[in-house]
Amino acid sequence: MSDLLPEDVLVNIIGRLAPRYLAISRCVCKTWCTTIDAHNLLRMDLLPHSVSGLFINFNELSMSEFLSRPSKGPAISVNPATRQWALLPPRPSPNMPEHFCHGMYLVFDPTLSSHYEVFLIPQVSYNSNLDPAIEELEWPPSPCIVQVLSSRTKLWEERLFVREGEAAGNVADIRLDFQAVQENAVYWRGVLYVNYQSKFIMRISLSNDKYQVIKPPVDFEWFEFENESRLSKNLYLGKSEKGVYCALRYPSTVSFSIYILDESDGKTEWIMKPHYYLGSQGIDGPGPWTLQDINYNWDTQYEDSMEEKFEWDSDSDNVVENRSNGGYPCLPRIELLGFHPYKDVVFLSDTLRRGLAYHLDSSKIQDLGNLHPTYYGTEQGIQPFLLTAFPYTPWRGWFPEDT
């Protein structure tokens, strides 16, 4: 085809491909590779291939905090790379009984398209006082009614997802607990994996409108510790270089385990990596990253410019010694902040005070800096704990203005 078509026509055709397929097209032949590179069709500089910070949501704080390298830019409430944000249309009225609610999750892969979808997954509220007949119903239901917003149409639409396999339990079993838990999700290769309060993983296939229930890698009821009767609130779902990952922190200790989801040959199995231990670090003072502290500095004015060195240096930034405590419980409380999407690294919080990067292959630890918001936890009646967190991988593209 490259011999038959004029170069400008070939460029026009190939240039319509999504970034992921442009990268594949470079491998077809030398002519295609030269054409793509010569016309700068594959804009690798726009794609999210690095980690430049961590977004953290704290209980009772109205705005997300951003932990990153120091910046001279304005306080961040939008995409730090493009200063862009998208306003969602009003949610549809919930078509479900009282005491049921929704969790909101984003489906977005800029290597395929700059369009996105938002899913509203039905949940059972923790304070439900339901009829016993309803409590005996299977959960999740089949079909499961999900409200989906598409950036192409800018409309909410109802989609039905049919379950394959067994339910997770009944409504009474799955009712949400009132506890600090990260209900996060992962979008990986056309599938949305939803951490349903660590009770189960809901695997939603967007290609065939079906879903499966995946059990967590550990039976949580085995674990009972003082002041922490469940392990469930210490499960974090994420993705890294090998696919979908799950991290478990063991209550009242500073050890944690990592599992990788294996879905090869039609099976669904959690593959366990070794246990990891984090001794007490005793770190204080500034680190290479700083907290924006937007909930305290919300009215501070900044110069509108950004530092060039924004990405985390995984090789040299503040390597600290992992002081062993012999595996015994110690005072620091470790929370999971997320996985590095391209390296075997997990980001941690030490007692809501320090951000840490733990290298799974070498057990090397890097101190990122203070992540505790100013005066957080000193106000009467506020319980300081982390709600959600995720790594920020800059995407420098733009949402389409039309469909």
CSV table of N, CA and C in Angstrom, one decimal, residues 12-102:
chain,number,residue,atom,x,y,z
A,12,ASN,N,-2.3,10.7,6.1
A,12,ASN,CA,-3.7,11.1,6.5
A,12,ASN,C,-4.4,9.8,7.0
A,13,ILE,N,-4.2,8.7,6.4
A,13,ILE,CA,-4.8,7.4,6.8
A,13,ILE,C,-4.2,7.0,8.2
A,14,ILE,N,-2.9,6.9,8.2
A,14,ILE,CA,-2.2,6.3,9.5
A,14,ILE,C,-2.5,7.3,10.6
A,15,GLY,N,-2.5,8.6,10.3
A,15,GLY,CA,-2.7,9.6,11.4
A,15,GLY,C,-4.0,9.5,12.1
A,16,ARG,N,-5.0,8.8,11.5
A,16,ARG,CA,-6.3,8.6,12.2
A,16,ARG,C,-6.3,7.5,13.3
A,17,LEU,N,-5.2,6.8,13.3
A,17,LEU,CA,-5.1,5.7,14.3
A,17,LEU,C,-4.9,6.2,15.7
A,18,ALA,N,-5.4,5.5,16.7
A,18,ALA,CA,-5.1,5.8,18.1
A,18,ALA,C,-3.6,5.5,18.4
A,19,PRO,N,-3.1,6.2,19.4
A,19,PRO,CA,-1.6,6.1,19.7
A,19,PRO,C,-1.1,4.6,19.8
A,20,ARG,N,-1.9,3.8,20.5
A,20,ARG,CA,-1.5,2.4,20.7
A,20,ARG,C,-1.3,1.7,19.3
A,21,TYR,N,-2.2,1.9,18.4
A,21,TYR,CA,-2.1,1.3,17.1
A,21,TYR,C,-1.1,2.0,16.2
A,22,LEU,N,-0.8,3.2,16.4
A,22,LEU,CA,0.3,3.9,15.7
A,22,LEU,C,1.6,3.2,16.1
A,23,ALA,N,1.8,2.9,17.4
A,23,ALA,CA,3.0,2.3,17.9
A,23,ALA,C,3.1,0.9,17.2
A,24,ILE,N,2.0,0.2,17.1
A,24,ILE,CA,2.1,-1.1,16.4
A,24,ILE,C,2.4,-1.0,14.9
A,25,SER,N,1.8,0.1,14.3
A,25,SER,CA,2.1,0.3,12.9
A,25,SER,C,3.5,0.6,12.5
A,26,ARG,N,4.2,1.2,13.5
A,26,ARG,CA,5.7,1.5,13.3
A,26,ARG,C,6.5,0.2,13.0
A,27,CYS,N,5.9,-1.0,13.5
A,27,CYS,CA,6.6,-2.2,13.3
A,27,CYS,C,6.2,-3.0,12.1
A,28,VAL,N,5.3,-2.5,11.3
A,28,VAL,CA,4.8,-3.2,10.1
A,28,VAL,C,5.9,-3.3,9.0
A,29,CYS,N,6.5,-2.1,8.7
A,29,CYS,CA,7.6,-2.1,7.7
A,29,CYS,C,8.4,-0.8,7.9
A,30,LYS,N,9.6,-0.8,7.3
A,30,LYS,CA,10.5,0.3,7.4
A,30,LYS,C,9.9,1.6,6.9
A,31,THR,N,9.1,1.5,5.8
A,31,THR,CA,8.5,2.7,5.2
A,31,THR,C,7.5,3.3,6.1
A,32,TRP,N,6.6,2.5,6.8
A,32,TRP,CA,5.6,3.0,7.7
A,32,TRP,C,6.3,3.7,8.9
A,33,CYS,N,7.4,3.0,9.4
A,33,CYS,CA,8.1,3.5,10.6
A,33,CYS,C,8.7,4.9,10.2
A,34,THR,N,9.3,5.0,9.1
A,34,THR,CA,9.9,6.3,8.6
A,34,THR,C,8.8,7.4,8.5
A,35,THR,N,7.7,7.0,7.9
A,35,THR,CA,6.6,8.0,7.7
A,35,THR,C,6.1,8.5,9.0
A,36,ILE,N,5.8,7.6,9.9
A,36,ILE,CA,5.3,8.0,11.2
A,36,ILE,C,6.2,8.9,12.0
A,37,ASP,N,7.5,8.5,12.0
A,37,ASP,CA,8.5,9.3,12.7
A,37,ASP,C,8.8,10.7,12.0
A,38,ALA,N,8.8,10.7,10.7
A,38,ALA,CA,9.1,11.9,9.9
A,38,ALA,C,8.0,13.0,10.1
A,39,HIS,N,6.8,12.5,10.3
A,39,HIS,CA,5.6,13.4,10.4
A,39,HIS,C,5.2,13.6,11.9
A,40,ASN,N,6.0,13.0,12.8
A,40,ASN,CA,5.7,13.1,14.2
A,40,ASN,C,4.2,12.7,14.6
A,41,LEU,N,3.8,11.6,14.0
A,41,LEU,CA,2.4,11.2,14.2
A,41,LEU,C,2.2,10.6,15.6
A,42,LEU,N,3.2,9.9,16.1
A,42,LEU,CA,3.1,9.3,17.4
A,42,LEU,C,3.7,10.2,18.4
A,43,ARG,N,2.8,11.0,19.0
A,43,ARG,CA,3.3,12.0,20.0
A,43,ARG,C,3.4,11.4,21.4
A,44,MET,N,4.6,10.7,21.6
A,44,MET,CA,4.8,10.0,22.8
A,44,MET,C,4.9,11.0,24.0
A,45,ASP,N,5.2,12.3,23.7
A,45,ASP,CA,5.3,13.3,24.7
A,45,ASP,C,4.0,13.6,25.3
A,46,LEU,N,2.9,13.3,24.6
A,46,LEU,CA,1.5,13.6,25.1
A,46,LEU,C,1.0,12.4,26.0
A,47,LEU,N,1.6,11.2,25.9
A,47,LEU,CA,1.0,10.1,26.5
A,47,LEU,C,1.5,9.9,28.0
A,48,PRO,N,0.6,9.3,28.8
A,48,PRO,CA,1.0,9.1,30.2
A,48,PRO,C,2.0,8.0,30.4
A,49,HIS,N,3.3,8.3,30.4
A,49,HIS,CA,4.3,7.2,30.5
A,49,HIS,C,5.2,7.5,31.7
A,50,SER,N,4.8,8.4,32.6
A,50,SER,CA,5.7,8.6,33.8
A,50,SER,C,4.7,9.0,34.9
A,51,VAL,N,5.3,8.9,36.2
A,51,VAL,CA,4.6,9.3,37.4
A,51,VAL,C,5.1,10.6,37.8
A,52,SER,N,4.2,11.6,38.0
A,52,SER,CA,4.6,12.9,38.4
A,52,SER,C,4.0,13.4,39.7
A,53,GLY,N,3.4,12.5,40.4
A,53,GLY,CA,2.8,12.9,41.7
A,53,GLY,C,1.7,11.9,42.2
A,54,LEU,N,1.2,12.2,43.3
A,54,LEU,CA,0.1,11.4,43.9
A,54,LEU,C,-1.1,12.3,44.3
A,55,PHE,N,-2.3,12.0,43.9
A,55,PHE,CA,-3.5,12.7,44.3
A,55,PHE,C,-4.0,11.9,45.6
A,56,ILE,N,-4.3,12.6,46.6
A,56,ILE,CA,-4.7,12.0,47.9
A,56,ILE,C,-6.0,12.7,48.4
A,57,ASN,N,-7.0,11.9,48.7
A,57,ASN,CA,-8.2,12.5,49.3
A,57,ASN,C,-8.3,12.1,50.8
A,58,PHE,N,-8.4,13.1,51.7
A,58,PHE,CA,-8.4,12.9,53.1
A,58,PHE,C,-9.9,13.1,53.6
A,59,ASN,N,-10.2,12.3,54.6
A,59,ASN,CA,-11.5,12.4,55.2
A,59,ASN,C,-11.7,13.9,55.7
A,60,GLU,N,-12.9,14.4,55.4
A,60,GLU,CA,-13.4,15.7,55.9
A,60,GLU,C,-12.7,16.9,55.2
A,61,LEU,N,-11.7,16.7,54.3
A,61,LEU,CA,-11.1,17.8,53.5
A,61,LEU,C,-11.8,17.9,52.2
A,62,SER,N,-12.2,19.1,51.8
A,62,SER,CA,-13.1,19.3,50.6
A,62,SER,C,-12.3,19.1,49.3
A,63,MET,N,-11.0,19.3,49.2
A,63,MET,CA,-10.3,19.3,48.0
A,63,MET,C,-9.2,18.2,48.0
A,64,SER,N,-8.9,17.6,46.9
A,64,SER,CA,-7.8,16.6,46.8
A,64,SER,C,-6.5,17.3,46.9
A,65,GLU,N,-5.6,16.7,47.7
A,65,GLU,CA,-4.2,17.1,47.9
A,65,GLU,C,-3.4,16.5,46.8
A,66,PHE,N,-2.3,17.2,46.4
A,66,PHE,CA,-1.4,16.8,45.4
A,66,PHE,C,0.0,16.8,45.9
A,67,LEU,N,0.7,15.6,46.0
A,67,LEU,CA,2.0,15.5,46.4
A,67,LEU,C,2.9,15.2,45.2
A,68,SER,N,3.9,16.2,45.0
A,68,SER,CA,4.7,16.1,43.7
A,68,SER,C,6.0,16.9,43.9
A,69,ARG,N,6.8,17.0,42.9
A,69,ARG,CA,7.9,17.8,42.9
A,69,ARG,C,7.5,19.3,43.1
A,70,PRO,N,8.3,20.1,43.7
A,70,PRO,CA,7.9,21.5,43.9
A,70,PRO,C,7.6,22.2,42.6
A,71,SER,N,6.6,23.0,42.6
A,71,SER,CA,6.1,23.7,41.4
A,71,SER,C,5.8,25.1,41.7
A,72,LYS,N,6.1,26.0,40.7
A,72,LYS,CA,5.8,27.4,40.8
A,72,LYS,C,4.4,27.7,40.2
A,73,GLY,N,3.7,26.6,39.8
A,73,GLY,CA,2.4,26.8,39.1
A,73,GLY,C,1.3,27.1,40.1
A,74,PRO,N,0.1,27.4,39.6
A,74,PRO,CA,-1.0,27.7,40.5
A,74,PRO,C,-1.5,26.5,41.2
A,75,ALA,N,-2.3,26.7,42.3
A,75,ALA,CA,-2.8,25.5,43.0
A,75,ALA,C,-3.6,24.7,42.0
A,76,ILE,N,-3.5,23.4,42.2
A,76,ILE,CA,-4.0,22.4,41.2
A,76,ILE,C,-5.4,21.9,41.6
A,77,SER,N,-6.4,22.2,40.8
A,77,SER,CA,-7.7,21.6,40.9
A,77,SER,C,-8.2,21.0,39.6
A,78,VAL,N,-7.2,21.0,38.6
A,78,VAL,CA,-7.5,20.4,37.3
A,78,VAL,C,-6.3,19.5,36.9
A,79,ASN,N,-6.3,19.1,35.6
A,79,ASN,CA,-5.2,18.3,35.1
A,79,ASN,C,-3.9,19.1,35.2
A,80,PRO,N,-2.9,18.8,36.0
A,80,PRO,CA,-1.7,19.6,36.1
A,80,PRO,C,-1.0,19.8,34.8
A,81,ALA,N,-1.1,18.8,33.9
A,81,ALA,CA,-0.3,18.9,32.7
A,81,ALA,C,-1.0,19.9,31.7
A,82,THR,N,-2.3,20.0,31.7
A,82,THR,CA,-3.0,20.8,30.6
A,82,THR,C,-3.8,21.9,31.2
A,83,ARG,N,-4.0,22.0,32.6
A,83,ARG,CA,-4.9,22.9,33.2
A,83,ARG,C,-6.3,22.8,32.7
A,84,GLN,N,-6.7,21.6,32.4
A,84,GLN,CA,-8.0,21.3,31.8
A,84,GLN,C,-8.9,20.4,32.7
A,85,TRP,N,-10.2,20.6,32.7
A,85,TRP,CA,-11.1,19.8,33.4
A,85,TRP,C,-12.4,19.7,32.6
A,86,ALA,N,-13.2,18.6,32.9
A,86,ALA,CA,-14.4,18.4,32.1
A,86,ALA,C,-15.6,18.4,33.1
A,87,LEU,N,-16.6,19.2,32.8
A,87,LEU,CA,-17.8,19.2,33.7
A,87,LEU,C,-18.8,18.2,33.2
A,88,LEU,N,-19.2,17.3,34.2
A,88,LEU,CA,-20.1,16.2,33.9
A,88,LEU,C,-21.6,16.8,33.9
A,89,PRO,N,-22.4,16.3,33.1
A,89,PRO,CA,-23.8,16.7,33.2
A,89,PRO,C,-24.5,16.1,34.4
A,90,PRO,N,-25.6,16.6,34.8
A,90,PRO,CA,-26.3,16.1,36.1
A,90,PRO,C,-26.5,14.6,36.0
A,91,ARG,N,-26.4,13.9,37.1
A,91,ARG,CA,-26.6,12.5,37.2
A,91,ARG,C,-28.1,12.2,37.0
A,92,PRO,N,-28.4,11.1,36.4
A,92,PRO,CA,-29.9,10.7,36.3
A,92,PRO,C,-30.4,10.4,37.7
A,93,SER,N,-31.7,10.5,37.8
A,93,SER,CA,-32.4,10.1,39.1
A,93,SER,C,-32.2,8.6,39.3
A,94,PRO,N,-31.8,8.2,40.5
A,94,PRO,CA,-31.5,6.7,40.7
A,94,PRO,C,-32.8,5.9,40.6
A,95,ASN,N,-32.7,4.9,39.7
A,95,ASN,CA,-33.8,4.0,39.5
A,95,ASN,C,-33.6,2.7,40.4
A,96,MET,N,-33.6,2.9,41.7
A,96,MET,CA,-33.4,1.8,42.6
A,96,MET,C,-34.1,2.1,43.9
A,97,PRO,N,-34.4,1.1,44.8
A,97,PRO,CA,-35.0,1.3,46.1
A,97,PRO,C,-34.2,2.2,47.0
A,98,GLU,N,-34.9,2.7,48.0
A,98,GLU,CA,-34.2,3.5,49.0
A,98,GLU,C,-33.1,2.6,49.7
A,99,HIS,N,-32.1,3.3,50.2
A,99,HIS,CA,-31.0,2.7,50.9
A,99,HIS,C,-30.0,2.0,50.0
A,100,PHE,N,-30.2,2.2,48.7
A,100,PHE,CA,-29.2,1.8,47.7
A,100,PHE,C,-28.5,3.1,47.1
A,101,CYS,N,-27.2,3.0,46.7
A,101,CYS,CA,-26.5,4.1,46.3
A,101,CYS,C,-25.6,3.7,45.1
A,102,HIS,N,-24.7,4.6,44.6
A,102,HIS,CA,-23.9,4.4,43.5
A,102,HIS,C,-22.4,4.7,43.9
